[in-house]
mmCIF file of C-alpha atoms and ligand atoms in Angstrom:
data_model
loop_
_atom_site.group_PDB
_atom_site.id
_atom_site.type_symbol
_atom_site.label_atom_id
_atom_site.label_comp_id
_atom_site.label_asym_id
_atom_site.label_seq_id
_atom_site.Cartn_x
_atom_site.Cartn_y
_atom_site.Cartn_z
ATOM 1 C CA UNK S 9 -34.255 9.767 -35.181
ATOM 2 C CA UNK S 10 -32.166 12.571 -34.241
ATOM 3 C CA UNK S 11 -34.271 13.794 -31.251
ATOM 4 C CA UNK S 12 -32.041 11.407 -28.137
ATOM 5 C CA UNK S 13 -28.617 13.224 -30.006
ATOM 6 C CA UNK S 14 -27.563 16.254 -27.666
ATOM 7 C CA UNK S 15 -26.983 19.612 -29.840
ATOM 8 C CA UNK S 16 -23.547 19.859 -30.616
ATOM 9 C CA UNK S 17 -23.425 22.857 -28.075
ATOM 10 C CA UNK S 18 -25.019 20.842 -25.458
ATOM 11 C CA UNK S 19 -23.878 21.188 -21.798
ATOM 12 C CA UNK S 20 -25.343 17.427 -21.173
ATOM 13 C CA UNK S 21 -22.074 15.497 -20.849
ATOM 14 C CA UNK S 22 -23.279 12.113 -22.665
ATOM 15 C CA UNK S 23 -26.657 10.780 -23.455
ATOM 16 C CA UNK S 24 -26.488 7.467 -24.800
ATOM 17 C CA UNK S 25 -29.372 4.828 -24.459
ATOM 18 C CA UNK S 26 -29.444 2.826 -21.498
ATOM 19 C CA UNK S 27 -27.198 4.515 -19.522
ATOM 20 C CA UNK S 28 -26.954 4.508 -15.494
ATOM 21 C CA UNK S 29 -27.437 8.147 -15.007
ATOM 22 C CA UNK S 30 -28.560 7.735 -11.523
ATOM 23 C CA UNK S 31 -25.123 6.457 -10.510
ATOM 24 C CA UNK S 32 -23.488 8.877 -8.504
ATOM 25 C CA UNK S 33 -20.318 9.190 -10.897
ATOM 26 C CA UNK S 34 -22.062 9.458 -13.831
ATOM 27 C CA UNK S 35 -20.863 12.569 -15.599
ATOM 28 C CA UNK S 36 -18.464 13.118 -12.874
ATOM 29 C CA UNK S 37 -14.742 14.063 -12.255
ATOM 30 C CA UNK S 38 -12.664 12.200 -9.797
ATOM 31 C CA UNK S 39 -9.987 14.733 -8.703
ATOM 32 C CA UNK S 40 -9.565 13.896 -5.405
ATOM 33 C CA UNK S 41 -10.427 10.806 -2.760
ATOM 34 C CA UNK S 42 -12.049 13.475 -0.729
ATOM 35 C CA UNK S 43 -14.840 12.860 -3.185
ATOM 36 C CA UNK S 44 -15.433 9.435 -1.462
ATOM 37 C CA UNK S 45 -16.916 7.593 1.256
ATOM 38 C CA UNK S 46 -17.117 4.145 2.856
ATOM 39 C CA UNK S 47 -20.361 3.320 0.995
ATOM 40 C CA UNK S 48 -18.880 4.742 -2.393
ATOM 41 C CA UNK S 49 -15.432 2.374 -1.786
ATOM 42 C CA UNK S 50 -17.729 -0.436 -0.950
ATOM 43 C CA UNK S 51 -19.251 -0.043 -4.389
ATOM 44 C CA UNK S 52 -16.322 0.868 -6.272
ATOM 45 C CA UNK S 53 -14.851 -2.521 -4.848
ATOM 46 C CA UNK S 54 -17.793 -4.361 -5.731
ATOM 47 C CA UNK S 55 -17.860 -3.484 -9.550
ATOM 48 C CA UNK S 56 -13.856 -3.711 -9.320
ATOM 49 C CA UNK S 57 -14.281 -7.353 -8.591
ATOM 50 C CA UNK S 58 -16.827 -7.778 -10.916
ATOM 51 C CA UNK S 59 -14.364 -6.608 -13.321
ATOM 52 C CA UNK S 60 -11.902 -9.088 -12.357
ATOM 53 C CA UNK S 61 -14.302 -11.982 -12.632
ATOM 54 C CA UNK S 62 -15.600 -10.770 -16.068
ATOM 55 C CA UNK S 63 -11.580 -10.406 -17.568
ATOM 56 C CA UNK S 64 -10.754 -13.928 -15.862
ATOM 57 C CA UNK S 65 -14.027 -15.332 -17.755
ATOM 58 C CA UNK S 66 -14.002 -13.363 -20.804
ATOM 59 C CA UNK S 67 -10.804 -11.283 -21.213
ATOM 60 C CA UNK S 68 -12.891 -8.305 -22.657
ATOM 61 C CA UNK S 69 -16.593 -7.470 -23.487
ATOM 62 C CA UNK S 70 -18.447 -4.128 -24.814
ATOM 63 C CA UNK S 71 -19.640 -2.305 -21.820
ATOM 64 C CA UNK S 72 -17.955 0.507 -23.233
ATOM 65 C CA UNK S 73 -18.201 -0.321 -26.956
ATOM 66 C CA UNK S 74 -18.216 3.094 -28.790
ATOM 67 C CA UNK S 75 -16.954 5.020 -26.006
ATOM 68 C CA UNK S 76 -13.419 6.908 -26.639
ATOM 69 C CA UNK S 77 -10.792 7.797 -23.903
ATOM 70 C CA UNK S 78 -8.499 10.475 -24.032
ATOM 71 C CA UNK S 79 -5.309 9.846 -22.040
ATOM 72 C CA UNK S 80 -3.224 12.905 -21.794
ATOM 73 C CA UNK S 81 0.250 12.473 -19.788
ATOM 74 C CA UNK S 82 2.425 15.615 -19.154
ATOM 75 C CA UNK S 83 4.535 13.158 -17.006
ATOM 76 C CA UNK S 84 6.270 9.898 -17.647
ATOM 77 C CA UNK S 85 4.067 6.703 -16.771
ATOM 78 C CA UNK S 86 3.804 3.065 -17.429
ATOM 79 C CA UNK S 87 1.193 1.414 -15.224
ATOM 80 C CA UNK S 88 -1.401 4.332 -15.059
ATOM 81 C CA UNK S 89 -1.823 5.290 -18.628
ATOM 82 C CA UNK S 90 -1.188 1.402 -19.707
ATOM 83 C CA UNK S 91 -3.903 0.397 -17.249
ATOM 84 C CA UNK S 92 -6.237 2.764 -18.172
ATOM 85 C CA UNK S 93 -5.712 1.818 -21.926
ATOM 86 C CA UNK S 94 -6.157 -1.774 -21.367
ATOM 87 C CA UNK S 95 -8.967 -0.754 -18.997
ATOM 88 C CA UNK S 96 -10.765 1.053 -21.697
ATOM 89 C CA UNK S 97 -9.970 -1.720 -24.369
ATOM 90 C CA UNK S 98 -10.986 -4.671 -22.051
ATOM 91 C CA UNK S 99 -14.360 -2.660 -21.654
ATOM 92 C CA UNK S 100 -14.758 -2.298 -25.706
ATOM 93 C CA UNK S 101 -13.773 1.307 -26.045
ATOM 94 C CA UNK S 102 -11.073 2.487 -27.653
ATOM 95 C CA UNK S 103 -8.195 5.266 -26.676
ATOM 96 C CA UNK S 104 -6.460 8.481 -28.132
ATOM 97 C CA UNK S 105 -3.291 8.529 -26.541
ATOM 98 C CA UNK S 106 -1.570 11.527 -25.880
ATOM 99 C CA UNK S 107 1.431 10.135 -23.994
ATOM 100 C CA UNK S 108 4.353 12.754 -25.121
ATOM 101 C CA UNK S 109 2.953 16.142 -25.438
ATOM 102 C CA UNK S 110 5.965 17.220 -26.537
ATOM 103 C CA UNK S 111 4.690 15.859 -30.128
ATOM 104 C CA UNK S 112 1.392 17.492 -29.362
ATOM 105 C CA UNK S 113 0.408 21.309 -29.426
ATOM 106 C CA UNK S 114 1.467 21.806 -26.060
ATOM 107 C CA UNK S 115 4.410 22.604 -27.608
ATOM 108 C CA UNK S 116 3.121 25.503 -29.413
ATOM 109 C CA UNK S 117 1.926 26.925 -26.286
ATOM 110 C CA UNK S 118 -1.554 25.775 -26.011
ATOM 111 C CA UNK S 119 -2.955 25.916 -22.788
ATOM 112 C CA UNK S 120 -4.117 23.038 -20.434
ATOM 113 C CA UNK S 121 -8.078 24.273 -20.679
ATOM 114 C CA UNK S 122 -7.813 24.410 -24.191
ATOM 115 C CA UNK S 123 -5.943 21.131 -24.962
ATOM 116 C CA UNK S 124 -8.769 19.415 -22.741
ATOM 117 C CA UNK S 125 -11.487 21.163 -24.739
ATOM 118 C CA UNK S 126 -10.122 20.113 -27.883
ATOM 119 C CA UNK S 127 -9.979 16.444 -26.583
ATOM 120 C CA UNK S 128 -13.407 16.384 -25.110
ATOM 121 C CA UNK S 129 -14.719 17.259 -28.520
ATOM 122 C CA UNK S 130 -13.304 13.767 -29.808
ATOM 123 C CA UNK S 131 -13.215 11.733 -26.206
ATOM 124 C CA UNK S 132 -16.191 10.785 -23.749
ATOM 125 C CA UNK S 133 -13.663 11.160 -20.591
ATOM 126 C CA UNK S 134 -10.120 12.702 -20.190
ATOM 127 C CA UNK S 135 -7.886 11.312 -18.083
ATOM 128 C CA UNK S 136 -5.005 13.276 -17.146
ATOM 129 C CA UNK S 137 -1.379 13.481 -15.335
ATOM 130 C CA UNK S 138 0.333 16.993 -15.212
ATOM 131 C CA UNK S 139 3.010 18.259 -12.965
ATOM 132 C CA UNK S 140 1.096 20.898 -11.569
ATOM 133 C CA UNK S 141 -0.918 20.762 -8.328
ATOM 134 C CA UNK S 142 -4.450 21.393 -9.065
ATOM 135 C CA UNK S 143 -4.046 21.055 -12.626
ATOM 136 C CA UNK S 144 -6.979 18.244 -12.978
ATOM 137 C CA UNK S 145 -9.415 20.529 -11.052
ATOM 138 C CA UNK S 146 -8.475 23.375 -13.473
ATOM 139 C CA UNK S 147 -8.973 21.145 -16.456
ATOM 140 C CA UNK S 148 -12.386 19.777 -15.113
ATOM 141 C CA UNK S 149 -13.571 23.511 -14.711
ATOM 142 C CA UNK S 150 -13.153 23.879 -18.365
ATOM 143 C CA UNK S 151 -14.885 20.647 -19.553
ATOM 144 C CA UNK S 152 -18.063 19.163 -20.056
ATOM 145 C CA UNK S 153 -16.662 15.486 -20.373
ATOM 146 C CA UNK S 154 -15.458 13.889 -17.009
ATOM 147 C CA UNK S 155 -11.736 14.486 -15.843
ATOM 148 C CA UNK S 156 -10.061 11.567 -13.801
ATOM 149 C CA UNK S 157 -6.749 12.968 -12.196
ATOM 150 C CA UNK S 158 -4.218 10.579 -12.778
ATOM 151 C CA UNK S 159 -1.393 12.600 -10.904
ATOM 152 C CA UNK S 160 -1.166 16.199 -10.371
ATOM 153 C CA UNK S 161 2.221 17.137 -9.361
ATOM 154 C CA UNK S 162 2.665 16.094 -5.430
ATOM 155 C CA UNK S 163 -0.947 16.734 -4.823
ATOM 156 C CA UNK S 164 -3.523 13.750 -5.478
ATOM 157 C CA UNK S 165 -3.120 10.305 -7.119
ATOM 158 C CA UNK S 166 -6.794 9.184 -6.600
ATOM 159 C CA UNK S 167 -7.100 6.122 -8.701
ATOM 160 C CA UNK S 168 -3.796 4.843 -6.957
ATOM 161 C CA UNK S 169 -4.970 5.519 -3.861
ATOM 162 C CA UNK S 170 -8.462 3.778 -4.588
ATOM 163 C CA UNK S 171 -6.252 0.615 -6.186
ATOM 164 C CA UNK S 172 -4.042 0.788 -3.266
ATOM 165 C CA UNK S 173 -6.983 0.254 -0.770
ATOM 166 C CA UNK S 174 -8.572 -2.619 -2.803
ATOM 167 C CA UNK S 175 -5.432 -4.508 -2.891
ATOM 168 C CA UNK S 176 -5.545 -4.152 0.839
ATOM 169 C CA UNK S 177 -8.999 -5.292 0.878
ATOM 170 C CA UNK S 178 -8.438 -8.317 -1.231
ATOM 171 C CA UNK S 179 -4.682 -9.373 0.343
ATOM 172 C CA UNK S 180 -5.785 -9.021 4.258
ATOM 173 C CA UNK S 181 -9.498 -9.289 4.032
ATOM 174 C CA UNK S 182 -10.542 -5.975 5.689
ATOM 175 C CA UNK S 183 -9.251 -2.342 6.183
ATOM 176 C CA UNK S 184 -10.408 -1.605 9.366
ATOM 177 C CA UNK S 185 -8.259 -2.472 12.846
ATOM 178 C CA UNK S 186 -5.070 -2.211 10.511
ATOM 179 C CA UNK S 187 -1.573 -0.557 11.358
ATOM 180 C CA UNK S 188 -0.416 0.876 8.084
ATOM 181 C CA UNK S 189 3.284 2.008 7.848
ATOM 182 C CA UNK S 190 3.955 4.522 5.008
ATOM 183 C CA UNK S 191 7.650 4.905 4.218
ATOM 184 C CA UNK S 192 10.059 6.916 2.076
ATOM 185 C CA UNK S 193 9.527 10.079 -0.114
ATOM 186 C CA UNK S 194 6.416 11.192 2.139
ATOM 187 C CA UNK S 195 6.880 14.579 1.472
ATOM 188 C CA UNK S 196 6.704 14.730 -2.607
ATOM 189 C CA UNK S 197 4.875 11.186 -2.821
ATOM 190 C CA UNK S 198 1.529 11.809 -4.337
ATOM 191 C CA UNK S 199 0.113 8.271 -4.182
ATOM 192 C CA UNK S 200 0.829 8.706 0.067
ATOM 193 C CA UNK S 201 -1.033 11.597 0.605
ATOM 194 C CA UNK S 202 -4.239 10.306 -1.358
ATOM 195 C CA UNK S 203 -3.618 6.946 0.303
ATOM 196 C CA UNK S 204 -3.534 8.514 4.117
ATOM 197 C CA UNK S 205 -6.610 10.753 2.988
ATOM 198 C CA UNK S 206 -8.876 7.346 1.863
ATOM 199 C CA UNK S 207 -7.523 5.290 5.189
ATOM 200 C CA UNK S 208 -9.440 7.760 7.293
ATOM 201 C CA UNK S 209 -12.674 6.635 6.404
ATOM 202 C CA UNK S 210 -11.200 3.504 8.154
ATOM 203 C CA UNK S 211 -10.189 2.601 11.896
ATOM 204 C CA UNK S 212 -6.535 2.281 11.154
ATOM 205 C CA UNK S 213 -3.020 3.227 12.928
ATOM 206 C CA UNK S 214 -0.923 5.456 10.652
ATOM 207 C CA UNK S 215 2.850 5.198 11.035
ATOM 208 C CA UNK S 216 5.209 7.967 8.898
ATOM 209 C CA UNK S 217 8.643 6.605 8.186
ATOM 210 C CA UNK S 218 11.051 9.064 6.671
ATOM 211 C CA UNK S 219 14.109 11.386 6.964
ATOM 212 C CA UNK S 220 13.315 14.525 8.036
ATOM 213 C CA UNK S 221 13.663 16.492 4.817
ATOM 214 C CA UNK S 222 11.352 14.149 3.201
ATOM 215 C CA UNK S 223 8.802 14.088 6.001
ATOM 216 C CA UNK S 224 4.970 13.723 5.838
ATOM 217 C CA UNK S 225 3.373 17.271 5.375
ATOM 218 C CA UNK S 226 2.550 18.940 8.602
ATOM 219 C CA UNK S 227 -1.054 20.440 7.089
ATOM 220 C CA UNK S 228 -1.925 17.188 5.845
ATOM 221 C CA UNK S 229 -0.620 15.613 9.055
ATOM 222 C CA UNK S 230 -2.947 18.010 11.111
ATOM 223 C CA UNK S 231 -5.992 17.423 8.382
ATOM 224 C CA UNK S 232 -5.946 13.607 9.163
ATOM 225 C CA UNK S 233 -5.112 14.339 13.132
ATOM 226 C CA UNK S 234 -8.886 15.946 12.515
ATOM 227 C CA UNK S 235 -10.533 13.020 11.597
ATOM 228 C CA UNK S 236 -9.496 11.408 14.977
ATOM 229 C CA UNK S 237 -6.827 8.724 13.336
ATOM 230 C CA UNK S 238 -4.015 7.800 15.192
ATOM 231 C CA UNK S 239 -0.739 8.937 13.924
ATOM 232 C CA UNK S 240 3.123 9.040 14.964
ATOM 233 C CA UNK S 241 6.360 9.854 12.835
ATOM 234 C CA UNK S 242 9.157 7.829 13.012
ATOM 235 C CA UNK S 243 12.965 8.268 11.348
ATOM 236 C CA UNK S 244 13.349 4.264 11.050
ATOM 237 C CA UNK S 245 11.163 1.422 10.691
ATOM 238 C CA UNK S 246 12.394 -0.756 13.014
ATOM 239 C CA UNK S 247 9.923 0.745 16.189
ATOM 240 C CA UNK S 248 7.093 -0.260 13.862
ATOM 241 C CA UNK S 249 7.863 -3.111 11.871
ATOM 242 C CA UNK S 250 6.450 -5.846 14.030
ATOM 243 C CA UNK S 251 3.029 -4.300 14.501
ATOM 244 C CA UNK S 252 3.007 -3.210 11.035
ATOM 245 C CA UNK S 253 -0.241 -5.116 8.816
ATOM 246 C CA UNK S 254 0.598 -3.240 5.581
ATOM 247 C CA UNK S 255 4.100 -1.536 4.852
ATOM 248 C CA UNK S 256 3.578 1.237 1.936
ATOM 249 C CA UNK S 257 7.034 2.030 0.652
ATOM 250 C CA UNK S 258 7.828 5.005 -2.122
ATOM 251 C CA UNK S 259 10.583 5.970 -4.351
ATOM 252 C CA UNK S 260 12.162 9.303 -3.247
ATOM 253 C CA UNK S 261 10.705 11.489 -6.322
ATOM 254 C CA UNK S 262 13.590 12.817 -7.651
ATOM 255 C CA UNK S 263 12.268 14.661 -9.870
ATOM 256 C CA UNK S 264 10.443 16.946 -7.840
ATOM 257 C CA UNK S 265 14.210 17.922 -5.946
ATOM 258 C CA UNK S 266 15.524 21.603 -6.709
ATOM 259 C CA UNK S 267 19.078 20.277 -5.818
ATOM 260 C CA UNK S 268 19.826 17.047 -7.171
ATOM 261 C CA UNK S 269 22.847 16.389 -4.038
ATOM 262 C CA UNK S 270 19.793 16.256 -1.415
ATOM 263 C CA UNK S 271 18.654 13.102 -3.433
ATOM 264 C CA UNK S 272 21.853 11.533 -3.486
ATOM 265 C CA UNK S 273 22.191 12.256 -0.081
ATOM 266 C CA UNK S 274 19.223 10.643 0.837
ATOM 267 C CA UNK S 275 19.769 7.275 -1.392
ATOM 268 C CA UNK S 276 19.848 4.160 0.155
ATOM 269 C CA UNK S 277 18.341 5.078 4.028
ATOM 270 C CA UNK S 278 15.180 3.254 3.751
ATOM 271 C CA UNK S 279 15.680 -0.157 1.835
ATOM 272 C CA UNK S 280 13.256 -3.344 2.605
ATOM 273 C CA UNK S 281 15.383 -6.174 2.218
ATOM 274 C CA UNK S 282 15.066 -10.135 3.452
ATOM 275 C CA UNK S 283 16.104 -9.345 6.560
ATOM 276 C CA UNK S 284 13.355 -6.653 7.170
ATOM 277 C CA UNK S 285 10.887 -9.281 6.152
ATOM 278 C CA UNK S 286 12.271 -11.759 8.894
ATOM 279 C CA UNK S 287 11.277 -9.222 11.725
ATOM 280 C CA UNK S 288 7.845 -8.575 10.103
ATOM 281 C CA UNK S 289 4.233 -10.538 10.927
ATOM 282 C CA UNK S 290 3.907 -13.532 8.916
ATOM 283 C CA UNK S 291 0.356 -11.910 7.712
ATOM 284 C CA UNK S 292 1.808 -8.574 6.299
ATOM 285 C CA UNK S 293 1.562 -7.282 3.033
ATOM 286 C CA UNK S 294 4.293 -5.047 1.342
ATOM 287 C CA UNK S 295 3.408 -2.586 -1.089
ATOM 288 C CA UNK S 296 4.863 -0.109 -3.394
ATOM 289 C CA UNK S 297 3.187 2.198 -6.230
ATOM 290 C CA UNK S 298 5.960 1.243 -8.329
ATOM 291 C CA UNK S 299 8.416 2.165 -10.125
ATOM 292 C CA UNK S 300 10.754 0.609 -7.852
ATOM 293 C CA UNK S 301 14.374 2.143 -7.850
ATOM 294 C CA UNK S 302 16.391 0.590 -5.039
ATOM 295 C CA UNK S 303 13.836 1.046 -1.999
ATOM 296 C CA UNK S 304 13.122 -3.003 -1.987
ATOM 297 C CA UNK S 305 15.350 -5.551 -2.670
ATOM 298 C CA UNK S 306 14.847 -7.754 -5.577
ATOM 299 C CA UNK S 307 15.204 -10.580 -2.910
ATOM 300 C CA UNK S 308 12.123 -9.738 -1.460
ATOM 301 C CA UNK S 309 10.051 -10.422 -4.431
ATOM 302 C CA UNK S 310 10.288 -14.046 -3.332
ATOM 303 C CA UNK S 311 8.382 -13.560 -0.499
ATOM 304 C CA UNK S 312 4.735 -14.085 -0.684
ATOM 305 C CA UNK S 313 3.852 -11.278 1.323
ATOM 306 C CA UNK S 314 5.762 -8.776 -1.421
ATOM 307 C CA UNK S 315 2.179 -7.502 -2.857
ATOM 308 C CA UNK S 316 3.411 -4.915 -4.979
ATOM 309 C CA UNK S 317 2.924 -6.894 -8.462
ATOM 310 C CA UNK S 318 -0.084 -8.221 -7.446
ATOM 311 C CA UNK S 319 -1.209 -4.513 -6.605
ATOM 312 C CA UNK S 320 -0.205 -3.120 -9.997
ATOM 313 C CA UNK S 321 -2.305 -5.784 -11.495
ATOM 314 C CA UNK S 322 -5.454 -4.739 -9.501
ATOM 315 C CA UNK S 323 -5.018 -1.152 -10.734
ATOM 316 C CA UNK S 324 -6.505 -2.583 -14.243
ATOM 317 C CA UNK S 325 -9.912 -3.465 -12.569
ATOM 318 C CA UNK S 326 -10.260 -0.131 -10.208
ATOM 319 C CA UNK S 327 -9.571 1.673 -13.909
ATOM 320 C CA UNK S 328 -12.401 -0.475 -15.470
ATOM 321 C CA UNK S 329 -15.251 0.071 -12.882
ATOM 322 C CA UNK S 330 -13.910 3.772 -12.515
ATOM 323 C CA UNK S 331 -14.285 4.221 -16.739
ATOM 324 C CA UNK S 332 -17.749 2.280 -16.446
ATOM 325 C CA UNK S 333 -19.089 4.516 -13.371
ATOM 326 C CA UNK S 334 -18.473 7.884 -14.939
ATOM 327 C CA UNK S 335 -19.987 6.788 -18.409
ATOM 328 C CA UNK S 336 -22.570 5.561 -16.552
ATOM 329 C CA UNK S 337 -22.295 1.800 -17.309
ATOM 330 C CA UNK S 338 -22.153 0.715 -13.996
HETATM 331 C C1 NCD F 3 3.528 6.755 -8.627
HETATM 332 C C2 NCD F 3 3.629 8.431 -9.533
HETATM 333 O O1 NCD F 3 3.149 8.156 -10.655
HETATM 334 O O2 NCD F 3 3.331 8.906 -8.493
HETATM 335 N N1 NCD F 3 3.574 5.733 -10.039
HETATM 336 C C3 NCD F 3 2.137 5.345 -10.388
HETATM 337 O O3 NCD F 3 1.291 6.032 -11.070
HETATM 338 N N2 NCD F 3 2.009 3.846 -9.905
HETATM 339 C C4 NCD F 3 4.809 6.834 -7.646
HETATM 340 C C5 NCD F 3 5.993 7.100 -8.524
HETATM 341 O O4 NCD F 3 6.299 7.852 -9.394
HETATM 342 O O5 NCD F 3 6.886 7.103 -7.736
#
């Protein structure tokens, strides 16, 4: 009776019946977009699309029944944490939410490795957001269960980049051949760091629009240049707007600023308005990982090219796909 149950000190992450253990993501951590190739992306998008259809048809279903996700957030979150929760619950699983670490033993001085080792004793997969670059990789070193990076400081936000790319794919039909303009805080915005890296798998042209102080990191620029992707930096949107297929806007990450005055000085410099939309292509999309503060005027929301709320909704299906995949059910 007990022979299929691994011993409690086993190194095997999870072995229930009927798993797809041959899946390339089974039992794997998701730490960086560098882990993915185009074949993986096609597969993830197919699964996400199926998840979308299933949710539209039946709302929720029991693919991950009996599985538990620990959702551990050391930084604020609305969309990422709630879409991981809804993803898990729509798949019939359940969630241990630690969205306010000040009520956990972290306040008593518990280290990240110990917190992760605790949660994996109760859960099958851990989603982690933490202010330090490399925190998810560190957690993954200690954890036997899959760790999914939900943002590590200014480092990466791989699940956001996957949903961003899925959005482009769903909205514009293909990614190859597009001109993608990233605008705003390109220095501290982790979503653009992950997205730009992921876009190197496609034949795209990348434009970076930001004030000098918030420009795209030079090491990342060099990393992307080495892939042969064409990139150019600008201080204003006007030279590239007319050619842009995807305008990806980001918030100034004021929580990352050492000096709050710097943030105030930059506020308002890069705002998308209805005038911006007049000069843009008829078939382009405006994206934003959200939360929006002042970067996109609310009047733009009525424009069908404003894709940011649809983008946010796509996140649930991508996260359903990822959870099913790492737990060997897709
Ligand atoms: C982003 C993040 O946390 O990096 N939000 C998100 O996950 N959708 C972007 C931001 O906070 O500006």
